[in-house]
XYZ file of C-alpha atoms in Angstrom:
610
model
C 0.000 0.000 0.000
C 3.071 2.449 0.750
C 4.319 1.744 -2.657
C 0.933 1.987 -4.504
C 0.055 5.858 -2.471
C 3.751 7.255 -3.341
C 3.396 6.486 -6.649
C -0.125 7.858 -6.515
C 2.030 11.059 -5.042
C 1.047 11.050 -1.616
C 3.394 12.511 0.720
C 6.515 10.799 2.068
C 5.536 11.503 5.390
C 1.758 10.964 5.454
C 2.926 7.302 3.730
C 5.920 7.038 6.615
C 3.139 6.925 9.252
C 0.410 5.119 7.114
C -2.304 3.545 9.280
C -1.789 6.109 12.498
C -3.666 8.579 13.604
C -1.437 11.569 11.803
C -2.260 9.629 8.218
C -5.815 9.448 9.118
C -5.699 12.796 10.042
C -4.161 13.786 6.475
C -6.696 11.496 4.574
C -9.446 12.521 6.044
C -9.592 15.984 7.224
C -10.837 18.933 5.482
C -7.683 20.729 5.521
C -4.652 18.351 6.447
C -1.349 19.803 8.072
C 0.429 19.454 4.555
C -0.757 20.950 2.278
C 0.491 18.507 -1.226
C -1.180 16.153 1.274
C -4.089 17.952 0.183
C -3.700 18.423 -3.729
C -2.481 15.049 -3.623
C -5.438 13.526 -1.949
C -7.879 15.143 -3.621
C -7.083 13.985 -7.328
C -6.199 10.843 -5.791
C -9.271 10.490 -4.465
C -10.939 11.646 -7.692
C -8.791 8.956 -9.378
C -10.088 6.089 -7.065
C -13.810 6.955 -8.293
C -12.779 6.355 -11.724
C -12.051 2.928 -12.229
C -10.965 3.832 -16.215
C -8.491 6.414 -14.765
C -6.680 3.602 -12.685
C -6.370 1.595 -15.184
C -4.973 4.382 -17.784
C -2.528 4.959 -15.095
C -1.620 1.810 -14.242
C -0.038 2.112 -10.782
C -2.423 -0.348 -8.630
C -1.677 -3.443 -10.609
C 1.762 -3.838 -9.054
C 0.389 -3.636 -6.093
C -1.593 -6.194 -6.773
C -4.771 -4.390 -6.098
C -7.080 -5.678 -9.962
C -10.925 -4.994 -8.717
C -11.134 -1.569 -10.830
C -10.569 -3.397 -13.965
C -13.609 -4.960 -13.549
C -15.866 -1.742 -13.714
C -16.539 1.117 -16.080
C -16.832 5.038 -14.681
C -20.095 6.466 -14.196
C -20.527 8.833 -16.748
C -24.213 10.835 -16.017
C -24.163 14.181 -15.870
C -25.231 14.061 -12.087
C -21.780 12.645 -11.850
C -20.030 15.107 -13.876
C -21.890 17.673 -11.918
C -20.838 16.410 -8.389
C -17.056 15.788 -9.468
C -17.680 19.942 -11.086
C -18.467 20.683 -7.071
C -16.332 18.694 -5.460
C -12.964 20.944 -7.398
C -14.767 23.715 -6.704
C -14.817 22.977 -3.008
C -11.269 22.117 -2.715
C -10.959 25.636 -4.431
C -12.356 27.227 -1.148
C -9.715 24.901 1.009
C -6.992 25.479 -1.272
C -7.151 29.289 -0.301
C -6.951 28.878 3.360
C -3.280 27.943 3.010
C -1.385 30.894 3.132
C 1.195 31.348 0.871
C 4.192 32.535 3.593
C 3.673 29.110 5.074
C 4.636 27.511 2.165
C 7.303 25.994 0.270
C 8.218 27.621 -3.159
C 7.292 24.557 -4.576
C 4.440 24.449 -2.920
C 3.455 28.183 -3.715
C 3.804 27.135 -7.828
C 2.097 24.660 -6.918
C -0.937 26.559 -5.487
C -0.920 28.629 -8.153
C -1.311 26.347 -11.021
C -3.874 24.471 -9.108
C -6.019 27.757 -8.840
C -5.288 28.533 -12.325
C -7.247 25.103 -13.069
C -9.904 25.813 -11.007
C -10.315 29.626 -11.137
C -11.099 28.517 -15.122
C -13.326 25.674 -14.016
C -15.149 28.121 -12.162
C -15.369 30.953 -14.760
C -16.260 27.860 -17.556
C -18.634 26.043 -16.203
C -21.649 27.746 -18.057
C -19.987 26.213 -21.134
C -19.203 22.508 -19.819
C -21.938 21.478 -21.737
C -20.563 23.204 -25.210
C -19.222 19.703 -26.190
C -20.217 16.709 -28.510
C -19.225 13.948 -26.184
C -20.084 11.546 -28.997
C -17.970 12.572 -32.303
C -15.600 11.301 -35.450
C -12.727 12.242 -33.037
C -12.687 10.961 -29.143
C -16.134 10.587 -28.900
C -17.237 7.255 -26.119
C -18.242 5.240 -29.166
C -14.438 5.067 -30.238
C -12.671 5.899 -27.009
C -13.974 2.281 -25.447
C -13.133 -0.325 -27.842
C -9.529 1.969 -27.956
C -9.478 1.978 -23.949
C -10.348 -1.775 -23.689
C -7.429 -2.687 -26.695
C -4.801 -0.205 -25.293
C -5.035 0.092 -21.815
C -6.720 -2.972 -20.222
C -4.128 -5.377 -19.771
C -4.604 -9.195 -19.781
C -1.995 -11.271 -17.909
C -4.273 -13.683 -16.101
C -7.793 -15.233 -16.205
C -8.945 -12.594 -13.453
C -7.460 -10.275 -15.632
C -10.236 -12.018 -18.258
C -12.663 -12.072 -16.448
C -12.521 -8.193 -15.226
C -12.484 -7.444 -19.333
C -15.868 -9.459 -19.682
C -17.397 -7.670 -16.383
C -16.805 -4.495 -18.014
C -18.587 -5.709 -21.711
C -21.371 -6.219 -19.298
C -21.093 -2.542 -18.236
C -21.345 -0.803 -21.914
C -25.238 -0.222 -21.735
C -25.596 1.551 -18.407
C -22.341 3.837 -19.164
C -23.812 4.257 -22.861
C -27.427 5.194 -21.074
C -25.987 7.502 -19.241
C -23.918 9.317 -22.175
C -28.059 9.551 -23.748
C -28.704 11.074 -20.546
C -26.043 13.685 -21.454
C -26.358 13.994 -25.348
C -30.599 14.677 -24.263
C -29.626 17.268 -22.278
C -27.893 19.258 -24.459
C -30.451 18.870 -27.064
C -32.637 20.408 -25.035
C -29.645 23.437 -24.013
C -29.691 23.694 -28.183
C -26.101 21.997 -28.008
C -26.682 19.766 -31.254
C -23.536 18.665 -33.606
C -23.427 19.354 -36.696
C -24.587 17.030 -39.552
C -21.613 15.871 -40.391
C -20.572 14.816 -36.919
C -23.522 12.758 -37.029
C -23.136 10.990 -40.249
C -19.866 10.309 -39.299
C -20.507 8.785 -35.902
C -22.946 6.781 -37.669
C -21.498 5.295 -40.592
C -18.975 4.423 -37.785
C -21.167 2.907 -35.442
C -22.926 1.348 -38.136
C -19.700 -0.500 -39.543
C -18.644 -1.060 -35.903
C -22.272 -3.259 -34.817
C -22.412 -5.207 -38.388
C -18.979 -6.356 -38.169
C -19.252 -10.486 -37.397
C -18.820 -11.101 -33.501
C -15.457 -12.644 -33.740
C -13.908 -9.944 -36.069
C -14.992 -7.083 -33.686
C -11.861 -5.310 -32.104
C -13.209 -6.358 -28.545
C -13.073 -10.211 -29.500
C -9.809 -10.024 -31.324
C -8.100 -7.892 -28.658
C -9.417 -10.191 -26.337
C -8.048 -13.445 -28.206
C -4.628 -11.830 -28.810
C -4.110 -11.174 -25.281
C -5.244 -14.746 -24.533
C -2.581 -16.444 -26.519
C 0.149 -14.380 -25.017
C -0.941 -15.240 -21.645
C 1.363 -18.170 -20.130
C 0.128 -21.582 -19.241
C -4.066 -20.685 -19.806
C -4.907 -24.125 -21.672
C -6.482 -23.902 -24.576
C -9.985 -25.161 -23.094
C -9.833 -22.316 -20.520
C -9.222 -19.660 -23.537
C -12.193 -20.713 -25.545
C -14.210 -20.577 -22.599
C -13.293 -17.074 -21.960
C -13.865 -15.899 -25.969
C -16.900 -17.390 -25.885
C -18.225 -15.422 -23.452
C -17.284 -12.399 -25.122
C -19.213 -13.501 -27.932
C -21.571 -13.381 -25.871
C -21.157 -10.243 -24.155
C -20.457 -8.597 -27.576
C -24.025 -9.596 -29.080
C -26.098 -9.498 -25.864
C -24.693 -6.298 -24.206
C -22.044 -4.135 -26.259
C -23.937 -3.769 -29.603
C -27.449 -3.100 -28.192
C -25.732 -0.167 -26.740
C -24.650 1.391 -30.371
C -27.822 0.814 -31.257
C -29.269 2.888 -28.736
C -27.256 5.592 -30.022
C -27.634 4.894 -33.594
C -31.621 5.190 -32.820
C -30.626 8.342 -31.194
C -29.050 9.981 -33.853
C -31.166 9.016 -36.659
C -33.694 10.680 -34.954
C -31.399 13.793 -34.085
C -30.192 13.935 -37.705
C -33.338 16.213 -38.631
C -32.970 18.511 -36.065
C -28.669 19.270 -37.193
C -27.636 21.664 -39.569
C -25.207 22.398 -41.630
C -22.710 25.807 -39.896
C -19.991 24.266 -38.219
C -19.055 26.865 -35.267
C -19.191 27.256 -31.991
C -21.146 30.422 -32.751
C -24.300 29.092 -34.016
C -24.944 27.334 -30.215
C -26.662 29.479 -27.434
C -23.863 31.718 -25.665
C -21.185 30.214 -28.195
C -18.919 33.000 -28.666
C -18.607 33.411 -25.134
C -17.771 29.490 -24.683
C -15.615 29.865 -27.772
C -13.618 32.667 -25.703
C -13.442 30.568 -23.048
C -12.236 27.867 -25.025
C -9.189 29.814 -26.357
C -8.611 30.727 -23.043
C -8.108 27.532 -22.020
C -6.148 25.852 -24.715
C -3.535 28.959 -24.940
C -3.240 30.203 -21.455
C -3.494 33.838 -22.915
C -5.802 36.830 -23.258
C -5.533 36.555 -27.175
C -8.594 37.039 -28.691
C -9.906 35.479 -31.790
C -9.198 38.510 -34.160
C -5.599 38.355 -32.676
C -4.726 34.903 -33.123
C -5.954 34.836 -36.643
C -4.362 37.837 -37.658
C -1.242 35.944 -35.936
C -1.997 32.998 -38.368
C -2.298 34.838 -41.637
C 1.391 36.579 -40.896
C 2.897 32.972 -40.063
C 1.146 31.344 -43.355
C 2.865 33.893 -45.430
C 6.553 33.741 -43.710
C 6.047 30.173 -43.942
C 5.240 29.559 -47.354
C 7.947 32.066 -48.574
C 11.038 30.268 -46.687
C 9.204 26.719 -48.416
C 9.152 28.309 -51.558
C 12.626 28.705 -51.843
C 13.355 25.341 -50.999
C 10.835 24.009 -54.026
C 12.768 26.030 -56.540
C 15.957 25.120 -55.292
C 14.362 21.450 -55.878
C 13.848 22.437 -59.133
C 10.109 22.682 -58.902
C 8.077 24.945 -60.565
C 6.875 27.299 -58.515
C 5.551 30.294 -60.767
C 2.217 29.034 -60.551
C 2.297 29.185 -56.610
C 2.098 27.638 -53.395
C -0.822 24.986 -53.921
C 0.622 23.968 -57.357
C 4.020 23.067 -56.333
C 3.261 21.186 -53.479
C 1.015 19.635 -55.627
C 3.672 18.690 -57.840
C 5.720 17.214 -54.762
C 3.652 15.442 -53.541
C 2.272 13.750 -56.879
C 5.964 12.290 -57.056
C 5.597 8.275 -56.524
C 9.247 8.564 -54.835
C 8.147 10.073 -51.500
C 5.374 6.816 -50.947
C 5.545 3.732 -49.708
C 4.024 0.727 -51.296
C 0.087 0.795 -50.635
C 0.645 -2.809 -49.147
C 0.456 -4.569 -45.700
C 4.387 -4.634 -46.436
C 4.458 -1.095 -46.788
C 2.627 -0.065 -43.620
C 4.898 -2.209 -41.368
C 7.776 -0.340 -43.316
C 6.419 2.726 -42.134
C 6.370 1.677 -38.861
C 9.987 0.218 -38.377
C 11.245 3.699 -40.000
C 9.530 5.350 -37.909
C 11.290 3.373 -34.882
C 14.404 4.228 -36.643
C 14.578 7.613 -36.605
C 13.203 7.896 -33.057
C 16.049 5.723 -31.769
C 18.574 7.931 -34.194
C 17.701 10.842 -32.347
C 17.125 9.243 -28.773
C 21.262 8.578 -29.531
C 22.140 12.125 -30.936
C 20.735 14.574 -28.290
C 22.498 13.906 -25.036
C 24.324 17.402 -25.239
C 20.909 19.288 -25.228
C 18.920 17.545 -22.037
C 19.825 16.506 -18.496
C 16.591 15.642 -18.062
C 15.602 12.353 -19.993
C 12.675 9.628 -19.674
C 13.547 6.664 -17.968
C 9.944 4.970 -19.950
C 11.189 3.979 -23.573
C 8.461 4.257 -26.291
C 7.244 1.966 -29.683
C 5.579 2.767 -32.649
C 1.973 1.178 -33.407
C -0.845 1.505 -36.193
C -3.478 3.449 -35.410
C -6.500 0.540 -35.014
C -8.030 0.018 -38.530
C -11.339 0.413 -37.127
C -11.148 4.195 -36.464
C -8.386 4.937 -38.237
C -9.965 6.974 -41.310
C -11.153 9.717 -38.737
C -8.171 9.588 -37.121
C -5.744 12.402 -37.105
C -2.508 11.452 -38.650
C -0.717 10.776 -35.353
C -0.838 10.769 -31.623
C 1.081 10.118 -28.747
C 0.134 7.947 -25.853
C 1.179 8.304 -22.803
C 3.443 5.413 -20.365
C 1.618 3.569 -17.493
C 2.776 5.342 -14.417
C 4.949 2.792 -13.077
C 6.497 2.222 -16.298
C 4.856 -1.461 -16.879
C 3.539 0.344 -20.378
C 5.806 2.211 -22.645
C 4.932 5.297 -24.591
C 3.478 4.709 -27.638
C 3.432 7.005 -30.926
C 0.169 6.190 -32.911
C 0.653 6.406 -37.213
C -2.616 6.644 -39.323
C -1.813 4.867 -41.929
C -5.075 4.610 -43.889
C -3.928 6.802 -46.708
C -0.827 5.913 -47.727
C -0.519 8.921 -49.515
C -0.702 10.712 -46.452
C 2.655 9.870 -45.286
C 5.270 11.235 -47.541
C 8.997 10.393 -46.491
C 10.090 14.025 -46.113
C 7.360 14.209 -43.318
C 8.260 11.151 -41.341
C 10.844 12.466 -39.484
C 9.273 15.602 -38.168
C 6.149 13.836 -37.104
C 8.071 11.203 -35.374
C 9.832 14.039 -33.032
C 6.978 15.977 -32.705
C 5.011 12.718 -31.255
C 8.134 10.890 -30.054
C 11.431 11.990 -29.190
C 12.062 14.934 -27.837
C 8.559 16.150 -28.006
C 5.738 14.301 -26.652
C 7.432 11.137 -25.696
C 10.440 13.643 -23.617
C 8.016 15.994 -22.695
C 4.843 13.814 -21.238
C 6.900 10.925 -19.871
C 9.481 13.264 -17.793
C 6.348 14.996 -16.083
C 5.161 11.282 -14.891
C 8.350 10.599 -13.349
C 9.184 13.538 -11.258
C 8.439 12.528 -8.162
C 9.087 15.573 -6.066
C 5.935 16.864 -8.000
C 2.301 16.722 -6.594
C 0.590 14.323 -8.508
C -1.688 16.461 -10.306
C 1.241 18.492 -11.666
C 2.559 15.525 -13.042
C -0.119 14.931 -15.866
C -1.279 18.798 -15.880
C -3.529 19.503 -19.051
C -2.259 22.644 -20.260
C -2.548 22.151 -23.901
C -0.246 25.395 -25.561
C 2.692 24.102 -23.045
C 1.912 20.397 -24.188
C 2.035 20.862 -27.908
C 4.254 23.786 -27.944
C 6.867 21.910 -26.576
C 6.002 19.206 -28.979
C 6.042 21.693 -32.080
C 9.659 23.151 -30.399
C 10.682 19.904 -30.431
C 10.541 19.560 -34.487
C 12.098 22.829 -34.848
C 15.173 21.735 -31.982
C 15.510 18.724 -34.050
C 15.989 20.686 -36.978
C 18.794 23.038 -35.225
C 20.752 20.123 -34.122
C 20.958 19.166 -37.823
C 18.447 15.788 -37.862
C 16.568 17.315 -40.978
C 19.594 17.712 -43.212
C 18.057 17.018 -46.325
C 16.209 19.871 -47.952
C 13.006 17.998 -48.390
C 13.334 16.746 -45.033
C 13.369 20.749 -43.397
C 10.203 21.260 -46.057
C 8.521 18.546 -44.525
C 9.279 20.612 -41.162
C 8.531 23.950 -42.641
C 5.123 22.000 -44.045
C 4.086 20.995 -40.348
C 4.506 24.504 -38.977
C 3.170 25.787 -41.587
C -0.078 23.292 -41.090
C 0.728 24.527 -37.180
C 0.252 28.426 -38.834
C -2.761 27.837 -40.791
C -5.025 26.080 -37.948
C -4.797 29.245 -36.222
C -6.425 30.898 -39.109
C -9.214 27.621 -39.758
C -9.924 27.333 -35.648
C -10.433 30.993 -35.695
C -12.152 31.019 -38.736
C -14.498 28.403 -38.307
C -15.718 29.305 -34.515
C -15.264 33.281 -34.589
C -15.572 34.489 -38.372
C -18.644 32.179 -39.078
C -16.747 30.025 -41.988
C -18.385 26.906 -42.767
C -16.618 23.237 -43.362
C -16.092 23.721 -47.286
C -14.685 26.883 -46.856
C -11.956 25.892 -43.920
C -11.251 22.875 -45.925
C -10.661 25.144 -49.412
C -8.420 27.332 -47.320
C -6.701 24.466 -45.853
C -6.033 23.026 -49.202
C -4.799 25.836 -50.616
C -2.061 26.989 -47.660
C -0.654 23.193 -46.915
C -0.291 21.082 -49.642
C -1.754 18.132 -47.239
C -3.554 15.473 -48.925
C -6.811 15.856 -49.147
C -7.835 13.208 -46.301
C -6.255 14.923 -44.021
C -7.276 18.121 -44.455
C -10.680 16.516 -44.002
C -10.177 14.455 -40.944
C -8.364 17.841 -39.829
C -11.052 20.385 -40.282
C -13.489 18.315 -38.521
C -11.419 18.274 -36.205
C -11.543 21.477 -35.365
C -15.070 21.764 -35.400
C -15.576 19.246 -32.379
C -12.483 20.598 -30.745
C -12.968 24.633 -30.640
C -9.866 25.975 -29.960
C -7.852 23.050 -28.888
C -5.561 23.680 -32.592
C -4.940 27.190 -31.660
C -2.565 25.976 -28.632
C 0.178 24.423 -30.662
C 1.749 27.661 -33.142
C 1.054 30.062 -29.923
C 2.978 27.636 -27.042
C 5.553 27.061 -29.435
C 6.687 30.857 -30.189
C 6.384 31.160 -26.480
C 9.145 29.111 -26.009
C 11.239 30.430 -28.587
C 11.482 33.616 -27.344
C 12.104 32.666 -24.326
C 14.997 31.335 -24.909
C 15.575 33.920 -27.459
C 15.383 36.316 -24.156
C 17.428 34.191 -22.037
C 20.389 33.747 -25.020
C 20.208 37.240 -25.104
C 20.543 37.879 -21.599
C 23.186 35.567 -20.549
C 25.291 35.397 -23.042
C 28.278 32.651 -22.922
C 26.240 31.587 -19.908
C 23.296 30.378 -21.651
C 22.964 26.352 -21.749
C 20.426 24.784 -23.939
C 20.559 21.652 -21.618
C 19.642 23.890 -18.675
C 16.954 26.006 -20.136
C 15.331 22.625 -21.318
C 15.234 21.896 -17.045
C 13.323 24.828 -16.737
C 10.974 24.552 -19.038
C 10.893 20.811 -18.098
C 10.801 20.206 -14.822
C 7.659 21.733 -13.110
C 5.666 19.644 -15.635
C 2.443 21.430 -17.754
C 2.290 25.142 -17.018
C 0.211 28.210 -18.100
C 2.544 29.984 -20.521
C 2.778 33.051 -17.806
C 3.803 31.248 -15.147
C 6.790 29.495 -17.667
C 7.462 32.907 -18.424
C 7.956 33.902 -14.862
C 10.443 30.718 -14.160
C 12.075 31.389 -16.770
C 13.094 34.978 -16.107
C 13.783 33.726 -12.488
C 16.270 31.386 -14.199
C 17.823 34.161 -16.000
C 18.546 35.982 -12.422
C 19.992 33.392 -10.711
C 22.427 32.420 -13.852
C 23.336 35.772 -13.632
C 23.399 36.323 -10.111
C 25.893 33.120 -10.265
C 28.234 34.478 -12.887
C 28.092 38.008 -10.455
C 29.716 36.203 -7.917
């Protein structure tokens, strides 16, 4: 139990005296004595309500503790509601500590906490501004992906616990109806295309046969690898996810696929956040949130249409140098690039799993090459995997996911590979350091381990630090001379670029009323993407609001601060140290980095004073 709370982040000394009065004290109180007892505790006890959590973060299983994997959260919007009160709440505690008895640690780490919830607060007329079922994320996708990715199978209890939780789809699917109904009736309806989306999805999903459903075959492949089950055991086991599949898990899609036939009269066609009750306001709120800044919508796109054009010149250059044509413009001559046969694959099974193993090898190229620039490193390795087939064409083109929390699950960097054509070779390696090493994989994986962090600081959401450090990372790799080729630095030009020109299409789409065609025909014209993507990214956007804005904002954040801090210290300055600062207080609000990092500057130059 010591184990399992430290690596929760409890306290050292609450989990010193575990079981006396003292830990009781700090468990159960109000306010405890310590207060990262406090933060601690109270997304730890958050975390113990939500049996999916605990199995995302994998921490209990070494202890030996299983009974969560048997369960599914609760998911009504009385649920959501309480969980919405209970932050709040620890808001009001929160603010009782004073900030002279604290740490300095402690004090950042008061301040990001109310930061969180000082938004929560402010945001929560909007929570229900969301499509919880979608083409992206939505519950439809996210289970069969939970229940493949994240629920591991090592023993027949292990199984069994899988099988208990088929058995929960149609009460945690209910309750998502309970949600989706109220929002019809706040006005919050997707748009059309969401919901032909969602149901051509579902639709393929519940006629696939039984035994060729993701949930069976996940099920069967983790089966076989398990050691000594005999084979009698096994089909015992599959059978009764057959069972589960056909009784339990596809009457649930079809209660949504009745509810959305129904809803598909009542959707239209405008694709912003605008066209909802009080949507501006949540689509402030929303940019807010993603980019930790006051910008406003008129700012950042402005902000986009100057990057676009920089962009695209420097790109330009590098085409003609190519000798491409280029007189005809941008759109034609990445046209012509990307019409050339010699940047694809084969469109084969073969071809895929080439993609992947490339992938791997420029991930452990770099992981080799970058020692001078960070002290900090992961101690989690990473793989590359296929996105799974069955949601792959609404995929985006790549994500990252992130380790267990003890380390028994690696990182994992997640290709689409659908569209062949959508993975030229002079993209590959920027997307694999944006996802994988140093950007996600660096970034995400050294927040889990440090240790001297409260818990909640440790996997903090703040999206512009997240993915600016991830769209840094492609640029860094660049500098240190991993994108030699020409083609290769306009495949990293391309994905800033496609960085640049969401901040125009978020923008566009939520605050200056565009609809779909028109972000995609802008799209297509600034990026030279294929078509698929552009697609799969503009709808994106539209069931995200603002969450695309983060990236090209977080990222020139961090340039210039280290732009200010070269400048500052001269000879002094140490890539390898600035990385610490920016990497190890975990996610932050791009003020407060700003703040540490000027701090940083003082006390290297307070050093050299001396």
């Amino acid at each position: 139990m010591k184990k399992m709370l430290k690596r929760a982040g409890i306290g050292l000394l609450s989990i010193t005296v575990l079981g006396g009065a003292f830990a009781a004290h700090e468990w159960y109180a109000e306010k405890p004595f310590f207060f990262r007892n406090f933060v601690d505790r109270t997304l730890v006890k958050m975390a113990f309500e939500s049996p999916e959590t605990l199995t995302s973060l994998g921490f209990l299983e070494s202890a030996g503790i299983k009974g969560h994997n048997a369960r599914l959260d609760d998911a009504s919007p009385a649920r959501s509601d309480e969980q919405l009160n209970t932050l709040l709440d620890a808001r009001r505690v929160l603010m009782t500590y004073e900030d002279a008895d604290l740490s300095e640690e402690d004090r950042l780490s008061k301040e990001v906490a109310l930061y969180l919830l000082n938004f929560m607060d402010e945001a929560k007329a909007f929570r229900h501004h969301n499509y919880p079922v979608n083409q992206m994320f939505g519950v439809q996708s996210a289970f069969p992906s939970f229940m493949q990715s994240k629920h591991q199978v090592t023993s027949v209890e292990d199984a069994e616990h899988y099988l208990a939780r088929l058995d929960q789809v149609e009460r945690k699917f209910l309750q998502y109806l309970e949600g989706l109904k109220l929002r019809e009736e706040k006005g919050i309806v997707p748009p059309r295309f969401v919901i032909d989306r969602v149901l051509t999805e579902m639709r393929g999903f519940v006629d696939t046969p039984t035994t060729q459903n993701i949930l069976y075959t996940s099920l069967a492949q983790k089966l076989s690898e398990v050691e000594g089950l005999a084979e009698e055991e096994k089909q015992d086991l599959l059978a009764g996810a057959e069972q589960r599949i056909e009784s339990r898990v596809y009457p649930a899609y079809h209660g949504f696929i009745a509810y959305f036939e129904q809803l598909h009269a009542k959707a239209g066609e405008d694709a912003g956040l605008w066209r909802l009750p009080q949507g501006e306001q949540a689509y402030d709120a929303a940019l807010r949130l993603f980019t930790t800044t006051d910008y406003s919508a008129e700012e950042i796109h402005n902000l986009g249409l100057s990057e676009v054009d920089r962009i695209q010149s420097q790109m330009l250059e590098i085409l003609a140098a190519e000798g491409i044509e280029t007189t005809a413009g941008f759109a034609p001559a990445m046209e012509a690039l990307s019409s050339d046969p010699r940047f694809y694959y084969p469109d084969t099974d073969q071809g895929r799993q080439q993609i992947l193993e490339d992938y791997q090898r420029i991930l452990d190229e770099i992981d080799e090459g970058i020692a001078q620039a960070f002290n900090l490193r992961p101690g989690v390795g990473m793989e590359v995997k296929r996105i799974p087939a069955f949601k792959e064409k609404t995929s985006p083109g790549a994500y990252y996911e992130q380790p267990a929390l003890d380390g028994s699950r690696p990182g994992r960097f997640y290709a689409n590979l659908y569209d062949i054509k959508a993975t030229p070779t002079y993209s590959m390696r920027t997307l694999a350091y944006h996802e994988g090493i140093p950007g996600h994989h660096f970034q995400i994986a050294i927040a889990m381990e440090l240790e001297g962090l409260p818990f909640f600081r440790r996997v903090s959401p703040f999206t512009a630090y997240v993915e600016g450090w991830a769209l840094y990372a492609e640029h860094l790799a660049w500098e240190m001379g991993f994108q030699q080729q020409p083609l290769d630095n306009l495949g990293r030009l391309q994905a800033e670029l496609f960085r640049a020109v969401r901040l125009v299409v978020d923008t566009g789409l939520h605050a200056k009323r565009w609809t779909r065609e028109q972000a995609i025909d802008y799209m297509l014209a600034n990026t030279g993407m294929a078509e698929s993507d552009v697609i799969a990214e503009v709808e994106r956007y539209i069931v995200m609001p603002g969450q695309a804005t983060a990236y090209k904002v977080g990222m020139m954040k961090i340039l210039e601060l280290r732009e200010r801090a070269q400048q500052a210290l001269g000879e002094q300055f140490n890539l390898a140290a600035f990385h610490d600062v920016v990497l190890r207080n975990g996610a932050l609000p791009l003020d407060i980095l700003d703040r540490l990092v000027n701090d940083y500057i003082a006390r290297e130059r307070a050093l050299a004073a001396n």
